[in-house]
PDB file of C-alpha atoms in Angstrom:
ATOM      1  CA  UNK Z 281      43.932 119.675 147.682  1.00 51.00           C
ATOM      2  CA  UNK Z 282      41.838 122.792 148.068  1.00 51.00           C
ATOM      3  CA  UNK Z 283      38.168 123.709 148.367  1.00 53.00           C
ATOM      4  CA  UNK Z 284      36.548 127.121 148.205  1.00 50.00           C
ATOM      5  CA  UNK Z 285      33.911 128.585 150.496  1.00 53.00           C
ATOM      6  CA  UNK Z 286      32.104 131.898 150.816  1.00 51.00           C
ATOM      7  CA  UNK Z 287      33.589 134.851 152.721  1.00 52.00           C
ATOM      8  CA  UNK Z 288      32.414 135.933 156.161  1.00 52.00           C
ATOM      9  CA  UNK Z 289      29.928 138.800 156.535  1.00 59.00           C
ATOM     10  CA  UNK Z 290      31.363 141.131 159.183  1.00 74.00           C
ATOM     11  CA  UNK Z 291      34.903 142.494 159.663  1.00 80.00           C
ATOM     12  CA  UNK Z 292      36.932 140.589 162.262  1.00 80.00           C
ATOM     13  CA  UNK Z 293      37.477 142.487 165.508  1.00 78.00           C
ATOM     14  CA  UNK Z 294      40.515 140.508 166.669  1.00 93.00           C
ATOM     15  CA  UNK Z 295      43.517 140.108 164.386  1.00 96.00           C
ATOM     16  CA  UNK Z 296      46.854 138.485 165.222  1.00 97.00           C
ATOM     17  CA  UNK Z 297      49.955 139.544 163.309  1.00 98.00           C
ATOM     18  CA  UNK Z 298      53.029 137.396 162.677  1.00 97.00           C
ATOM     19  CA  UNK Z 299      56.037 138.328 160.575  1.00 97.00           C
ATOM     20  CA  UNK Z 300      59.156 136.851 159.079  1.00 95.00           C
ATOM     21  CA  UNK Z 301      62.564 138.137 160.156  1.00 94.00           C
ATOM     22  CA  UNK Z 302      62.875 140.405 157.112  1.00 94.00           C
ATOM     23  CA  UNK Z 303      63.087 144.066 158.251  1.00 96.00           C
ATOM     24  CA  UNK Z 304      60.181 145.151 156.033  1.00 96.00           C
ATOM     25  CA  UNK Z 305      58.003 142.387 157.497  1.00 96.00           C
ATOM     26  CA  UNK Z 306      58.877 143.343 161.076  1.00 97.00           C
ATOM     27  CA  UNK Z 307      58.191 147.017 160.346  1.00 97.00           C
ATOM     28  CA  UNK Z 308      54.830 146.135 158.775  1.00 97.00           C
ATOM     29  CA  UNK Z 309      53.864 144.056 161.816  1.00 97.00           C
ATOM     30  CA  UNK Z 310      54.620 146.924 164.194  1.00 97.00           C
ATOM     31  CA  UNK Z 311      52.654 149.388 162.079  1.00 97.00           C
ATOM     32  CA  UNK Z 312      49.625 147.125 161.738  1.00 97.00           C
ATOM     33  CA  UNK Z 313      49.632 146.227 165.426  1.00 96.00           C
ATOM     34  CA  UNK Z 314      49.548 149.922 166.352  1.00 96.00           C
ATOM     35  CA  UNK Z 315      46.662 150.460 163.973  1.00 95.00           C
ATOM     36  CA  UNK Z 316      44.489 147.417 164.670  1.00 96.00           C
ATOM     37  CA  UNK Z 317      45.810 145.924 167.896  1.00 95.00           C
ATOM     38  CA  UNK Z 318      47.453 142.522 168.107  1.00 95.00           C
ATOM     39  CA  UNK Z 319      45.435 139.644 169.531  1.00 95.00           C
ATOM     40  CA  UNK Z 320      46.777 136.357 170.776  1.00 95.00           C
ATOM     41  CA  UNK Z 321      46.501 133.867 167.880  1.00 94.00           C
ATOM     42  CA  UNK Z 322      44.351 131.573 170.044  1.00 92.00           C
ATOM     43  CA  UNK Z 323      41.794 134.380 170.459  1.00 93.00           C
ATOM     44  CA  UNK Z 324      42.037 135.835 166.961  1.00 95.00           C
ATOM     45  CA  UNK Z 325      39.420 135.664 164.228  1.00 95.00           C
ATOM     46  CA  UNK Z 326      42.195 135.723 161.632  1.00 96.00           C
ATOM     47  CA  UNK Z 327      45.979 135.528 161.611  1.00 97.00           C
ATOM     48  CA  UNK Z 328      47.781 137.941 159.301  1.00 98.00           C
ATOM     49  CA  UNK Z 329      51.115 136.580 158.039  1.00 97.00           C
ATOM     50  CA  UNK Z 330      53.650 139.123 156.784  1.00 97.00           C
ATOM     51  CA  UNK Z 331      56.457 137.796 154.607  1.00 95.00           C
ATOM     52  CA  UNK Z 332      56.836 135.618 151.530  1.00 91.00           C
ATOM     53  CA  UNK Z 333      55.556 132.224 150.466  1.00 88.00           C
ATOM     54  CA  UNK Z 334      58.085 130.391 152.614  1.00 89.00           C
ATOM     55  CA  UNK Z 335      56.898 132.223 155.698  1.00 92.00           C
ATOM     56  CA  UNK Z 336      53.280 131.507 154.779  1.00 92.00           C
ATOM     57  CA  UNK Z 337      54.064 127.784 154.784  1.00 91.00           C
ATOM     58  CA  UNK Z 338      55.784 128.144 158.165  1.00 93.00           C
ATOM     59  CA  UNK Z 339      52.714 129.958 159.503  1.00 95.00           C
ATOM     60  CA  UNK Z 340      50.328 127.288 158.204  1.00 94.00           C
ATOM     61  CA  UNK Z 341      52.328 124.560 159.951  1.00 93.00           C
ATOM     62  CA  UNK Z 342      52.715 126.615 163.129  1.00 94.00           C
ATOM     63  CA  UNK Z 343      49.003 127.250 163.619  1.00 95.00           C
ATOM     64  CA  UNK Z 344      47.675 124.023 162.152  1.00 91.00           C
ATOM     65  CA  UNK Z 345      44.811 122.645 164.201  1.00 85.00           C
ATOM     66  CA  UNK Z 346      43.764 125.969 165.755  1.00 90.00           C
ATOM     67  CA  UNK Z 347      40.959 126.524 163.247  1.00 90.00           C
ATOM     68  CA  UNK Z 348      41.956 130.151 162.640  1.00 95.00           C
ATOM     69  CA  UNK Z 349      42.090 131.309 158.988  1.00 96.00           C
ATOM     70  CA  UNK Z 350      45.306 132.877 157.701  1.00 96.00           C
ATOM     71  CA  UNK Z 351      45.500 135.979 155.530  1.00 97.00           C
ATOM     72  CA  UNK Z 352      48.935 136.665 154.071  1.00 95.00           C
ATOM     73  CA  UNK Z 353      50.361 139.982 152.882  1.00 96.00           C
ATOM     74  CA  UNK Z 354      53.512 140.088 150.817  1.00 94.00           C
ATOM     75  CA  UNK Z 355      56.549 141.451 152.613  1.00 94.00           C
ATOM     76  CA  UNK Z 356      58.990 138.946 151.063  1.00 83.00           C
ATOM     77  CA  UNK Z 357      60.622 138.066 147.766  1.00 76.00           C
ATOM     78  CA  UNK Z 358      57.949 135.673 146.449  1.00 69.00           C
ATOM     79  CA  UNK Z 359      54.283 136.245 147.122  1.00 73.00           C
ATOM     80  CA  UNK Z 360      52.197 133.802 145.136  1.00 80.00           C
ATOM     81  CA  UNK Z 361      50.346 132.749 148.286  1.00 84.00           C
ATOM     82  CA  UNK Z 362      50.147 136.296 149.612  1.00 90.00           C
ATOM     83  CA  UNK Z 363      47.853 139.273 149.117  1.00 93.00           C
ATOM     84  CA  UNK Z 364      49.037 142.753 148.252  1.00 92.00           C
ATOM     85  CA  UNK Z 365      50.327 144.726 151.225  1.00 94.00           C
ATOM     86  CA  UNK Z 366      47.860 147.514 151.981  1.00 94.00           C
ATOM     87  CA  UNK Z 367      47.295 148.756 155.533  1.00 95.00           C
ATOM     88  CA  UNK Z 368      44.024 150.615 154.970  1.00 95.00           C
ATOM     89  CA  UNK Z 369      40.742 148.773 155.467  1.00 94.00           C
ATOM     90  CA  UNK Z 370      42.354 145.485 156.446  1.00 96.00           C
ATOM     91  CA  UNK Z 371      39.432 144.089 158.518  1.00 95.00           C
ATOM     92  CA  UNK Z 372      37.038 144.835 155.661  1.00 95.00           C
ATOM     93  CA  UNK Z 373      39.333 143.133 153.136  1.00 94.00           C
ATOM     94  CA  UNK Z 374      39.533 140.061 155.335  1.00 95.00           C
ATOM     95  CA  UNK Z 375      35.738 139.996 155.755  1.00 94.00           C
ATOM     96  CA  UNK Z 376      35.285 140.014 151.961  1.00 92.00           C
ATOM     97  CA  UNK Z 377      38.111 137.576 151.242  1.00 93.00           C
ATOM     98  CA  UNK Z 378      37.523 134.227 149.552  1.00 91.00           C
ATOM     99  CA  UNK Z 379      38.372 131.151 151.575  1.00 90.00           C
ATOM    100  CA  UNK Z 380      40.554 128.365 150.197  1.00 87.00           C
ATOM    101  CA  UNK Z 381      40.505 125.234 152.340  1.00 88.00           C
ATOM    102  CA  UNK Z 382      43.746 123.335 151.881  1.00 87.00           C
ATOM    103  CA  UNK Z 383      44.325 119.660 152.671  1.00 92.00           C
ATOM    104  CA  UNK Z 384      47.938 118.510 153.142  1.00 95.00           C
ATOM    105  CA  UNK Z 385      49.859 115.462 152.031  1.00 97.00           C
ATOM    106  CA  UNK Z 386      51.046 113.140 154.771  1.00 98.00           C
ATOM    107  CA  UNK Z 387      54.514 111.697 154.272  1.00 98.00           C
ATOM    108  CA  UNK Z 388      55.637 108.565 156.078  1.00 98.00           C
ATOM    109  CA  UNK Z 389      59.340 107.886 155.548  1.00 98.00           C
ATOM    110  CA  UNK Z 390      61.641 105.139 156.814  1.00 98.00           C
ATOM    111  CA  UNK Z 391      65.343 105.956 156.842  1.00 98.00           C
ATOM    112  CA  UNK Z 392      68.433 103.735 156.581  1.00 97.00           C
ATOM    113  CA  UNK Z 393      68.511 103.197 160.353  1.00 97.00           C
ATOM    114  CA  UNK Z 394      64.936 101.916 160.331  1.00 97.00           C
ATOM    115  CA  UNK Z 395      63.525 105.010 162.005  1.00 98.00           C
ATOM    116  CA  UNK Z 396      60.051 106.074 160.929  1.00 98.00           C
ATOM    117  CA  UNK Z 397      59.214 109.742 160.321  1.00 98.00           C
ATOM    118  CA  UNK Z 398      55.898 111.476 159.625  1.00 98.00           C
ATOM    119  CA  UNK Z 399      55.337 114.994 158.323  1.00 97.00           C
ATOM    120  CA  UNK Z 400      52.739 117.072 156.507  1.00 97.00           C
ATOM    121  CA  UNK Z 401      53.190 119.016 153.270  1.00 96.00           C
ATOM    122  CA  UNK Z 402      50.832 121.653 151.903  1.00 94.00           C
ATOM    123  CA  UNK Z 403      52.976 122.246 148.793  1.00 94.00           C
ATOM    124  CA  UNK Z 404      54.806 119.042 147.944  1.00 97.00           C
ATOM    125  CA  UNK Z 405      56.778 116.043 149.108  1.00 98.00           C
ATOM    126  CA  UNK Z 406      60.022 115.749 147.181  1.00 98.00           C
ATOM    127  CA  UNK Z 407      62.755 113.123 147.015  1.00 98.00           C
ATOM    128  CA  UNK Z 408      66.211 114.485 146.192  1.00 98.00           C
ATOM    129  CA  UNK Z 409      69.588 112.878 145.592  1.00 98.00           C
ATOM    130  CA  UNK Z 410      72.139 113.673 148.307  1.00 97.00           C
ATOM    131  CA  UNK Z 411      75.353 113.105 146.338  1.00 96.00           C
ATOM    132  CA  UNK Z 412      76.766 113.515 142.853  1.00 95.00           C
ATOM    133  CA  UNK Z 413      75.235 110.205 141.765  1.00 95.00           C
ATOM    134  CA  UNK Z 414      71.716 109.993 140.417  1.00 96.00           C
ATOM    135  CA  UNK Z 415      68.985 108.516 142.551  1.00 97.00           C
ATOM    136  CA  UNK Z 416      67.299 105.244 141.622  1.00 98.00           C
ATOM    137  CA  UNK Z 417      63.633 105.104 142.557  1.00 98.00           C
ATOM    138  CA  UNK Z 418      60.849 102.554 142.211  1.00 98.00           C
ATOM    139  CA  UNK Z 419      57.389 104.154 142.041  1.00 98.00           C
ATOM    140  CA  UNK Z 420      54.232 102.358 143.178  1.00 98.00           C
ATOM    141  CA  UNK Z 421      50.731 103.842 142.976  1.00 98.00           C
ATOM    142  CA  UNK Z 422      47.944 102.208 144.989  1.00 98.00           C
ATOM    143  CA  UNK Z 423      49.947  99.012 145.380  1.00 97.00           C
ATOM    144  CA  UNK Z 424      50.828  98.651 141.701  1.00 98.00           C
ATOM    145  CA  UNK Z 425      54.382  99.241 140.470  1.00 98.00           C
ATOM    146  CA  UNK Z 426      54.242 101.877 137.750  1.00 97.00           C
ATOM    147  CA  UNK Z 427      57.976 102.466 137.282  1.00 97.00           C
ATOM    148  CA  UNK Z 428      60.282  99.662 138.368  1.00 97.00           C
ATOM    149  CA  UNK Z 429      63.326 101.899 138.156  1.00 97.00           C
ATOM    150  CA  UNK Z 430      63.852 105.581 137.443  1.00 97.00           C
ATOM    151  CA  UNK Z 431      67.272 107.252 137.414  1.00 97.00           C
ATOM    152  CA  UNK Z 432      66.900 110.917 138.248  1.00 97.00           C
ATOM    153  CA  UNK Z 433      67.808 113.802 140.479  1.00 97.00           C
ATOM    154  CA  UNK Z 434      64.564 113.081 142.297  1.00 97.00           C
ATOM    155  CA  UNK Z 435      60.783 113.193 142.092  1.00 98.00           C
ATOM    156  CA  UNK Z 436      57.919 114.930 143.842  1.00 98.00           C
ATOM    157  CA  UNK Z 437      54.212 114.742 144.574  1.00 98.00           C
ATOM    158  CA  UNK Z 438      52.506 118.149 144.599  1.00 97.00           C
ATOM    159  CA  UNK Z 439      49.101 119.385 145.723  1.00 94.00           C
ATOM    160  CA  UNK Z 440      47.115 121.748 143.457  1.00 90.00           C
ATOM    161  CA  UNK Z 441      48.024 124.652 145.754  1.00 86.00           C
ATOM    162  CA  UNK Z 442      51.699 123.667 145.479  1.00 90.00           C
ATOM    163  CA  UNK Z 443      51.636 122.897 141.767  1.00 90.00           C
ATOM    164  CA  UNK Z 444      52.933 126.386 140.916  1.00 86.00           C
ATOM    165  CA  UNK Z 445      55.926 126.051 143.247  1.00 88.00           C
ATOM    166  CA  UNK Z 446      58.729 123.462 142.925  1.00 93.00           C
ATOM    167  CA  UNK Z 447      56.494 121.306 140.737  1.00 93.00           C
ATOM    168  CA  UNK Z 448      56.278 124.034 138.087  1.00 91.00           C
ATOM    169  CA  UNK Z 449      60.042 124.600 138.193  1.00 93.00           C
ATOM    170  CA  UNK Z 450      60.463 120.880 137.505  1.00 94.00           C
ATOM    171  CA  UNK Z 451      58.173 121.262 134.449  1.00 94.00           C
ATOM    172  CA  UNK Z 452      55.190 119.676 136.170  1.00 94.00           C
ATOM    173  CA  UNK Z 453      51.601 120.689 135.355  1.00 93.00           C
ATOM    174  CA  UNK Z 454      49.716 123.552 136.962  1.00 90.00           C
ATOM    175  CA  UNK Z 455      46.594 122.089 138.562  1.00 89.00           C
ATOM    176  CA  UNK Z 456      43.272 123.930 139.118  1.00 84.00           C
ATOM    177  CA  UNK Z 457      42.375 123.926 142.797  1.00 76.00           C
ATOM    178  CA  UNK Z 458      39.159 121.921 142.448  1.00 79.00           C
ATOM    179  CA  UNK Z 459      40.591 119.322 140.040  1.00 85.00           C
ATOM    180  CA  UNK Z 460      40.971 116.694 142.810  1.00 90.00           C
ATOM    181  CA  UNK Z 461      44.256 115.432 141.406  1.00 95.00           C
ATOM    182  CA  UNK Z 462      47.895 115.346 142.495  1.00 97.00           C
ATOM    183  CA  UNK Z 463      50.951 115.866 140.319  1.00 97.00           C
ATOM    184  CA  UNK Z 464      53.639 113.177 140.249  1.00 98.00           C
ATOM    185  CA  UNK Z 465      56.639 114.845 138.635  1.00 98.00           C
ATOM    186  CA  UNK Z 466      60.189 113.627 137.944  1.00 97.00           C
ATOM    187  CA  UNK Z 467      63.148 115.917 138.600  1.00 97.00           C
ATOM    188  CA  UNK Z 468      65.740 115.733 135.803  1.00 94.00           C
ATOM    189  CA  UNK Z 469      64.935 112.142 134.825  1.00 94.00           C
ATOM    190  CA  UNK Z 470      67.821 110.344 133.081  1.00 92.00           C
ATOM    191  CA  UNK Z 471      66.025 107.031 132.545  1.00 91.00           C
ATOM    192  CA  UNK Z 472      63.335 106.757 131.270  1.00 92.00           C
ATOM    193  CA  UNK Z 473      64.096 109.964 129.378  1.00 84.00           C
ATOM    194  CA  UNK Z 474      60.661 110.568 127.924  1.00 86.00           C
ATOM    195  CA  UNK Z 475      58.617 110.128 131.078  1.00 91.00           C
ATOM    196  CA  UNK Z 476      57.243 113.521 132.126  1.00 92.00           C
ATOM    197  CA  UNK Z 477      55.173 112.492 135.124  1.00 96.00           C
ATOM    198  CA  UNK Z 478      51.519 111.740 135.814  1.00 96.00           C
ATOM    199  CA  UNK Z 479      48.309 113.202 137.192  1.00 96.00           C
ATOM    200  CA  UNK Z 480      46.827 111.045 139.924  1.00 97.00           C
ATOM    201  CA  UNK Z 481      43.496 110.938 141.696  1.00 96.00           C
ATOM    202  CA  UNK Z 482      43.772 112.879 144.961  1.00 95.00           C
ATOM    203  CA  UNK Z 483      42.952 109.673 146.878  1.00 96.00           C
ATOM    204  CA  UNK Z 484      45.954 107.839 145.407  1.00 97.00           C
ATOM    205  CA  UNK Z 485      48.740 106.524 147.619  1.00 98.00           C
ATOM    206  CA  UNK Z 486      52.222 106.943 146.164  1.00 98.00           C
ATOM    207  CA  UNK Z 487      55.198 104.943 147.359  1.00 98.00           C
ATOM    208  CA  UNK Z 488      58.842 105.619 146.519  1.00 98.00           C
ATOM    209  CA  UNK Z 489      61.393 102.891 147.182  1.00 98.00           C
ATOM    210  CA  UNK Z 490      64.996 104.036 147.067  1.00 98.00           C
ATOM    211  CA  UNK Z 491      67.163 101.525 145.204  1.00 98.00           C
ATOM    212  CA  UNK Z 492      70.881 101.219 146.062  1.00 96.00           C
ATOM    213  CA  UNK Z 493      70.342 103.636 148.919  1.00 96.00           C
ATOM    214  CA  UNK Z 494      73.746 102.972 150.460  1.00 95.00           C
ATOM    215  CA  UNK Z 495      75.450 104.045 147.231  1.00 96.00           C
ATOM    216  CA  UNK Z 496      72.870 106.590 146.049  1.00 97.00           C
ATOM    217  CA  UNK Z 497      71.406 108.226 149.189  1.00 98.00           C
ATOM    218  CA  UNK Z 498      68.197 110.212 148.916  1.00 98.00           C
ATOM    219  CA  UNK Z 499      66.511 112.740 151.182  1.00 98.00           C
ATOM    220  CA  UNK Z 500      62.742 113.118 151.506  1.00 98.00           C
ATOM    221  CA  UNK Z 501      61.344 116.599 152.137  1.00 98.00           C
ATOM    222  CA  UNK Z 502      57.784 117.492 153.167  1.00 97.00           C
ATOM    223  CA  UNK Z 503      57.594 121.286 152.780  1.00 93.00           C
ATOM    224  CA  UNK Z 504      60.385 122.257 155.217  1.00 88.00           C
ATOM    225  CA  UNK Z 505      60.833 118.928 157.049  1.00 95.00           C
ATOM    226  CA  UNK Z 506      63.695 116.772 155.752  1.00 98.00           C
ATOM    227  CA  UNK Z 507      64.523 113.101 156.294  1.00 98.00           C
ATOM    228  CA  UNK Z 508      68.058 112.134 155.271  1.00 98.00           C
ATOM    229  CA  UNK Z 509      68.958 108.702 153.882  1.00 98.00           C
ATOM    230  CA  UNK Z 510      65.340 107.810 153.199  1.00 98.00           C
ATOM    231  CA  UNK Z 511      64.690 104.303 151.887  1.00 98.00           C
ATOM    232  CA  UNK Z 512      60.907 104.000 151.760  1.00 98.00           C
ATOM    233  CA  UNK Z 513      58.502 106.940 151.424  1.00 98.00           C
ATOM    234  CA  UNK Z 514      54.698 106.735 151.319  1.00 98.00           C
ATOM    235  CA  UNK Z 515      52.585 109.783 150.439  1.00 98.00           C
ATOM    236  CA  UNK Z 516      48.817 110.269 150.619  1.00 98.00           C
ATOM    237  CA  UNK Z 517      46.432 113.168 151.091  1.00 97.00           C
ATOM    238  CA  UNK Z 518      45.136 113.642 154.633  1.00 96.00           C
ATOM    239  CA  UNK Z 519      41.490 114.700 154.322  1.00 92.00           C
ATOM    240  CA  UNK Z 520      41.078 114.909 158.091  1.00 93.00           C
ATOM    241  CA  UNK Z 521      43.277 118.012 158.244  1.00 93.00           C
ATOM    242  CA  UNK Z 522      42.240 121.346 156.775  1.00 91.00           C
ATOM    243  CA  UNK Z 523      43.720 124.828 156.857  1.00 92.00           C
ATOM    244  CA  UNK Z 524      41.809 127.904 155.653  1.00 93.00           C
ATOM    245  CA  UNK Z 525      43.677 130.580 153.699  1.00 92.00           C
ATOM    246  CA  UNK Z 526      42.115 133.934 152.805  1.00 94.00           C
ATOM    247  CA  UNK Z 527      42.564 135.749 149.500  1.00 92.00           C
ATOM    248  CA  UNK Z 528      41.270 139.067 148.204  1.00 91.00           C
ATOM    249  CA  UNK Z 529      38.231 138.478 146.008  1.00 83.00           C
ATOM    250  CA  UNK Z 530      39.883 140.081 142.981  1.00 78.00           C
ATOM    251  CA  UNK Z 531      42.975 137.879 143.325  1.00 75.00           C
ATOM    252  CA  UNK Z 532      41.739 134.547 144.637  1.00 76.00           C
ATOM    253  CA  UNK Z 533      44.083 131.584 144.787  1.00 76.00           C
ATOM    254  CA  UNK Z 534      42.082 129.898 142.035  1.00 78.00           C
ATOM    255  CA  UNK Z 535      42.496 132.966 139.799  1.00 79.00           C
ATOM    256  CA  UNK Z 536      46.242 133.017 140.450  1.00 76.00           C
ATOM    257  CA  UNK Z 537      46.592 129.349 139.517  1.00 77.00           C
ATOM    258  CA  UNK Z 538      44.607 129.939 136.326  1.00 78.00           C
ATOM    259  CA  UNK Z 539      46.538 133.086 135.400  1.00 79.00           C
ATOM    260  CA  UNK Z 540      49.863 131.353 135.946  1.00 78.00           C
ATOM    261  CA  UNK Z 541      49.042 128.988 133.079  1.00 77.00           C
ATOM    262  CA  UNK Z 542      49.037 131.916 130.648  1.00 82.00           C
ATOM    263  CA  UNK Z 543      52.362 133.395 131.698  1.00 75.00           C
ATOM    264  CA  UNK Z 544      54.884 133.677 128.882  1.00 65.00           C
TER     265      UNK Z 544
END
């Protein structure tokens, strides 16, 4: 989930720069550090992430809990979560940026050995078949079985901020940031063929039970954290955790989500 708030009033004096391993990102970091200095992230008023969307997710997880907003600039292949790369006037751009406050999904997964795993996802939690055979999943929402058995390549639960990522590729809906819903989307469903997913209240708890897990193993992935041979996966939004992302006023995250719905 995401919430918007007003931008700050004065340009930040201390900026911290982090970059992906792509050469153009590393070069941008060096150039910006020479120009604006490079504060320790713990002392920074904003963290500037240089890379693509994958690196932005890594940065969000890395600095989660520090309370420092993150402003991304695109130095990667995909930049939906990033701002345009411009070196001039960066502190002023950050001061005028719109704030999007993102709440993650919390995944609790139990694997075939009985081990319990927890992880957070700001985009989506996805279940994916591990072998050539389709997965068999039972889907429960708020304690009520909604699909007793689905044969598929997998399924996912996406946040509004993540609805334009894997969820969109799987033909799931694009969700406005303030809609307070989650997308439950099948991935290549074989049975039932006509089920295209559901929109759920953001407070809903979704449970996936893996059927015939020994024969049809399934992995559970929360952003970039994977659990192999998952048997039971519970997903719910964690409202106690928030991360602030910054976007140029002319290209806010809300505007990008809206514009994406009109792409041919």
